[in-house]
Each structure stands twice: as C-alpha cells, then as structure tokens.
Amino acid sequence: QVQLVESGGGLVQAGGSLRLSCVASGNIASVNRMGWYRQAPGEQRELVASMFRDGNARYADSVKGRFTISRDNDKNTVYLQMNSLRPEDTAVYFCNLFQWGTDDSNFNYWGQGTQVTVSS
C-alpha cells in the first residue's frame, strides 16, 4: 500500500505563486511515475504534470512555461512550483503515483487533494 499526502495549497492573487508538495510512503516500487492532477467543479480531472525518477516530465499545454515539476527520489517527494497563476488554475490538486508491481500488475494511488484558489 502507498499513501500520498499533499500540502501547499491556498488562496493567492492572480500572478502569484504557490509550491505544492507530496510525500509518498509505503511499498514504493523502483519504477514509478509521480505527478499532479487537478479538478474544478463540473469539470473532469486532468493531468497537470508528471515525472519519472529519471526526470522525464510532461506538462499540460495550459501550464507549460508557468509550472515546474520536480522530485526528490530519496525522500519520495514530488513538488509543483506554480508561477504566474491565473483564475482558471483554481481547482483541487491531487497528487498521483503510478507504478508497476513485480507480477506485471499496475497500481494507481491518489492523495486527498489540496485546494488552490486564484483570485482575479
């Protein structure tokens, strides 16, 4: 079992910055992908950014150039630095970990979510 705990959400003005953190614990495989999803009321949950242990990352088009994902493999922690925030970034942000088991099984884990609100 893997547990994910997010922190760092809050209320900021447009143009401001926030840094989200997510700490993973439990039975974490050597090959895994950690990242961030977000969901606004009435909308689907969407991928914001994700990264493998080797630093290979991908971003949603809407956040490229503004958000930066990073991770500390020794601490099993992933971060999301969010700059130039816009009101449309307002959502609940969820930490995610995807990994492969030793028997070819796939596992997908989610954090509890942290609220990010950007005022105009």
PDB file of C-alpha atoms in Angstrom:
ATOM      1  CA  GLN A   1       0.000   0.000   0.000  1.00  0.00           C
ATOM      2  CA  VAL A   2       1.147   3.522  -0.846  1.00  0.00           C
ATOM      3  CA  GLN A   3      -0.027   6.690   0.873  1.00  0.00           C
ATOM      4  CA  LEU A   4       0.251  10.186  -0.582  1.00  0.00           C
ATOM      5  CA  VAL A   5      -0.052  13.393   1.433  1.00  0.00           C
ATOM      6  CA  GLU A   6      -0.256  16.785  -0.293  1.00  0.00           C
ATOM      7  CA  SER A   7       0.356  20.231   1.136  1.00  0.00           C
ATOM      8  CA  GLY A   8       0.896  23.803  -0.011  1.00  0.00           C
ATOM      9  CA  GLY A   9      -2.473  24.834  -1.397  1.00  0.00           C
ATOM     10  CA  GLY A  10      -4.076  28.138  -0.555  1.00  0.00           C
ATOM     11  CA  LEU A  11      -5.542  31.410  -1.771  1.00  0.00           C
ATOM     12  CA  VAL A  12      -3.424  33.721  -3.933  1.00  0.00           C
ATOM     13  CA  GLN A  13      -3.962  36.657  -6.252  1.00  0.00           C
ATOM     14  CA  ALA A  14      -3.585  36.338  -9.994  1.00  0.00           C
ATOM     15  CA  GLY A  15       0.072  36.473 -10.938  1.00  0.00           C
ATOM     16  CA  GLY A  16       1.171  34.973  -7.644  1.00  0.00           C
ATOM     17  CA  SER A  17       2.923  31.700  -6.886  1.00  0.00           C
ATOM     18  CA  LEU A  18       2.401  28.555  -4.855  1.00  0.00           C
ATOM     19  CA  ARG A  19       4.509  25.460  -4.279  1.00  0.00           C
ATOM     20  CA  LEU A  20       2.783  22.128  -3.741  1.00  0.00           C
ATOM     21  CA  SER A  21       4.445  19.157  -2.073  1.00  0.00           C
ATOM     22  CA  CYS A  22       3.506  15.494  -1.951  1.00  0.00           C
ATOM     23  CA  VAL A  23       5.187  12.863   0.194  1.00  0.00           C
ATOM     24  CA  ALA A  24       4.768   9.184  -0.675  1.00  0.00           C
ATOM     25  CA  SER A  25       5.185   6.386   1.829  1.00  0.00           C
ATOM     26  CA  GLY A  26       4.692   2.633   1.897  1.00  0.00           C
ATOM     27  CA  ASN A  27       5.564  -0.024  -0.658  1.00  0.00           C
ATOM     28  CA  ILE A  28       7.005   2.161  -3.426  1.00  0.00           C
ATOM     29  CA  ALA A  29       8.408   0.384  -6.470  1.00  0.00           C
ATOM     30  CA  SER A  30      11.707   1.360  -8.067  1.00  0.00           C
ATOM     31  CA  VAL A  31       9.948   2.268 -11.322  1.00  0.00           C
ATOM     32  CA  ASN A  32       7.174   4.777 -10.826  1.00  0.00           C
ATOM     33  CA  ARG A  33       5.689   7.987 -12.116  1.00  0.00           C
ATOM     34  CA  MET A  34       4.590  10.763  -9.781  1.00  0.00           C
ATOM     35  CA  GLY A  35       2.578  13.768 -10.767  1.00  0.00           C
ATOM     36  CA  TRP A  36      -0.263  16.174 -10.252  1.00  0.00           C
ATOM     37  CA  TYR A  37      -3.829  16.232 -11.488  1.00  0.00           C
ATOM     38  CA  ARG A  38      -6.449  18.895 -10.878  1.00  0.00           C
ATOM     39  CA  GLN A  39     -10.221  19.057 -10.934  1.00  0.00           C
ATOM     40  CA  ALA A  40     -12.500  22.086 -10.891  1.00  0.00           C
ATOM     41  CA  PRO A  41     -16.227  21.852 -10.070  1.00  0.00           C
ATOM     42  CA  GLY A  42     -18.170  20.420 -13.003  1.00  0.00           C
ATOM     43  CA  GLU A  43     -15.009  19.516 -14.905  1.00  0.00           C
ATOM     44  CA  GLN A  44     -13.036  16.335 -15.499  1.00  0.00           C
ATOM     45  CA  ARG A  45      -9.856  15.615 -13.630  1.00  0.00           C
ATOM     46  CA  GLU A  46      -6.909  16.471 -15.862  1.00  0.00           C
ATOM     47  CA  LEU A  47      -3.190  15.809 -15.804  1.00  0.00           C
ATOM     48  CA  VAL A  48      -1.167  18.893 -14.902  1.00  0.00           C
ATOM     49  CA  ALA A  49       2.358  17.465 -14.831  1.00  0.00           C
ATOM     50  CA  SER A  50       4.139  14.179 -14.167  1.00  0.00           C
ATOM     51  CA  MET A  51       7.687  12.924 -13.860  1.00  0.00           C
ATOM     52  CA  PHE A  52       9.584   9.646 -13.766  1.00  0.00           C
ATOM     53  CA  ARG A  53      12.524   9.067 -11.457  1.00  0.00           C
ATOM     54  CA  ASP A  54      14.977   9.932 -14.228  1.00  0.00           C
ATOM     55  CA  GLY A  55      13.480  13.401 -14.637  1.00  0.00           C
ATOM     56  CA  ASN A  56      11.475  12.720 -17.791  1.00  0.00           C
ATOM     57  CA  ALA A  57       8.476  15.021 -17.440  1.00  0.00           C
ATOM     58  CA  ARG A  58       5.374  16.108 -19.291  1.00  0.00           C
ATOM     59  CA  TYR A  59       3.022  19.050 -18.839  1.00  0.00           C
ATOM     60  CA  ALA A  60      -0.439  20.081 -19.837  1.00  0.00           C
ATOM     61  CA  ASP A  61      -0.316  22.720 -22.567  1.00  0.00           C
ATOM     62  CA  SER A  62      -2.146  25.188 -20.344  1.00  0.00           C
ATOM     63  CA  VAL A  63       0.648  25.237 -17.737  1.00  0.00           C
ATOM     64  CA  LYS A  64       3.782  24.978 -19.884  1.00  0.00           C
ATOM     65  CA  GLY A  65       6.188  27.779 -19.077  1.00  0.00           C
ATOM     66  CA  ARG A  66       4.416  28.576 -15.798  1.00  0.00           C
ATOM     67  CA  PHE A  67       4.563  25.382 -13.738  1.00  0.00           C
ATOM     68  CA  THR A  68       7.603  23.257 -12.944  1.00  0.00           C
ATOM     69  CA  ILE A  69       7.521  19.721 -11.574  1.00  0.00           C
ATOM     70  CA  SER A  70      10.428  18.230  -9.654  1.00  0.00           C
ATOM     71  CA  ARG A  71      11.029  15.261  -7.388  1.00  0.00           C
ATOM     72  CA  ASP A  72      13.396  14.068  -4.719  1.00  0.00           C
ATOM     73  CA  ASN A  73      13.709  10.318  -5.109  1.00  0.00           C
ATOM     74  CA  ASP A  74      15.498   9.821  -1.777  1.00  0.00           C
ATOM     75  CA  LYS A  75      12.577  11.482   0.017  1.00  0.00           C
ATOM     76  CA  ASN A  76       9.866  10.042  -2.238  1.00  0.00           C
ATOM     77  CA  THR A  77       8.570  13.557  -2.676  1.00  0.00           C
ATOM     78  CA  VAL A  78       7.243  15.402  -5.712  1.00  0.00           C
ATOM     79  CA  TYR A  79       6.816  19.175  -5.984  1.00  0.00           C
ATOM     80  CA  LEU A  80       4.884  21.505  -8.224  1.00  0.00           C
ATOM     81  CA  GLN A  81       6.091  25.094  -8.454  1.00  0.00           C
ATOM     82  CA  MET A  82       3.252  27.209  -9.826  1.00  0.00           C
ATOM     83  CA  ASN A  83       4.063  30.702 -11.072  1.00  0.00           C
ATOM     84  CA  SER A  84       2.009  33.331 -12.887  1.00  0.00           C
ATOM     85  CA  LEU A  85      -1.171  31.803 -11.529  1.00  0.00           C
ATOM     86  CA  ARG A  86      -4.459  32.557 -13.248  1.00  0.00           C
ATOM     87  CA  PRO A  87      -8.060  32.299 -12.008  1.00  0.00           C
ATOM     88  CA  GLU A  88      -8.587  29.346 -14.343  1.00  0.00           C
ATOM     89  CA  ASP A  89      -5.954  27.448 -12.350  1.00  0.00           C
ATOM     90  CA  THR A  90      -8.419  27.297  -9.454  1.00  0.00           C
ATOM     91  CA  ALA A  91      -9.069  23.642  -8.642  1.00  0.00           C
ATOM     92  CA  VAL A  92      -8.395  20.834  -6.221  1.00  0.00           C
ATOM     93  CA  TYR A  93      -4.939  19.466  -6.960  1.00  0.00           C
ATOM     94  CA  PHE A  94      -4.333  15.757  -6.421  1.00  0.00           C
ATOM     95  CA  CYS A  95      -1.008  14.003  -6.099  1.00  0.00           C
ATOM     96  CA  ASN A  96      -0.718  10.771  -8.071  1.00  0.00           C
ATOM     97  CA  LEU A  97       1.678   7.834  -8.097  1.00  0.00           C
ATOM     98  CA  PHE A  98       1.603   5.112 -10.739  1.00  0.00           C
ATOM     99  CA  GLN A  99       3.812   2.052 -10.514  1.00  0.00           C
ATOM    100  CA  TRP A 100       4.334  -1.465 -11.773  1.00  0.00           C
ATOM    101  CA  GLY A 101       4.304  -4.438  -9.425  1.00  0.00           C
ATOM    102  CA  THR A 102       6.650  -7.405  -9.543  1.00  0.00           C
ATOM    103  CA  ASP A 103       3.927  -9.556 -11.145  1.00  0.00           C
ATOM    104  CA  ASP A 104       3.186  -7.083 -14.005  1.00  0.00           C
ATOM    105  CA  SER A 105       0.264  -5.582 -12.101  1.00  0.00           C
ATOM    106  CA  ASN A 106      -0.307  -1.826 -12.297  1.00  0.00           C
ATOM    107  CA  PHE A 107      -1.107   0.337  -9.281  1.00  0.00           C
ATOM    108  CA  ASN A 108      -2.509   3.852  -9.188  1.00  0.00           C
ATOM    109  CA  TYR A 109      -2.574   5.874  -5.961  1.00  0.00           C
ATOM    110  CA  TRP A 110      -4.089   9.242  -5.090  1.00  0.00           C
ATOM    111  CA  GLY A 111      -3.669  11.847  -2.393  1.00  0.00           C
ATOM    112  CA  GLN A 112      -6.539  13.539  -0.599  1.00  0.00           C
ATOM    113  CA  GLY A 113      -6.283  16.748  -2.616  1.00  0.00           C
ATOM    114  CA  THR A 114      -5.326  20.319  -1.767  1.00  0.00           C
ATOM    115  CA  GLN A 115      -7.356  23.376  -2.755  1.00  0.00           C
ATOM    116  CA  VAL A 116      -5.774  26.084  -4.904  1.00  0.00           C
ATOM    117  CA  THR A 117      -7.795  29.268  -5.366  1.00  0.00           C
ATOM    118  CA  VAL A 118      -6.609  32.150  -7.541  1.00  0.00           C
ATOM    119  CA  SER A 119      -8.477  35.443  -7.243  1.00  0.00           C
ATOM    120  CA  SER A 120      -8.685  37.973 -10.060  1.00  0.00           C
TER     121      SER A 120
END
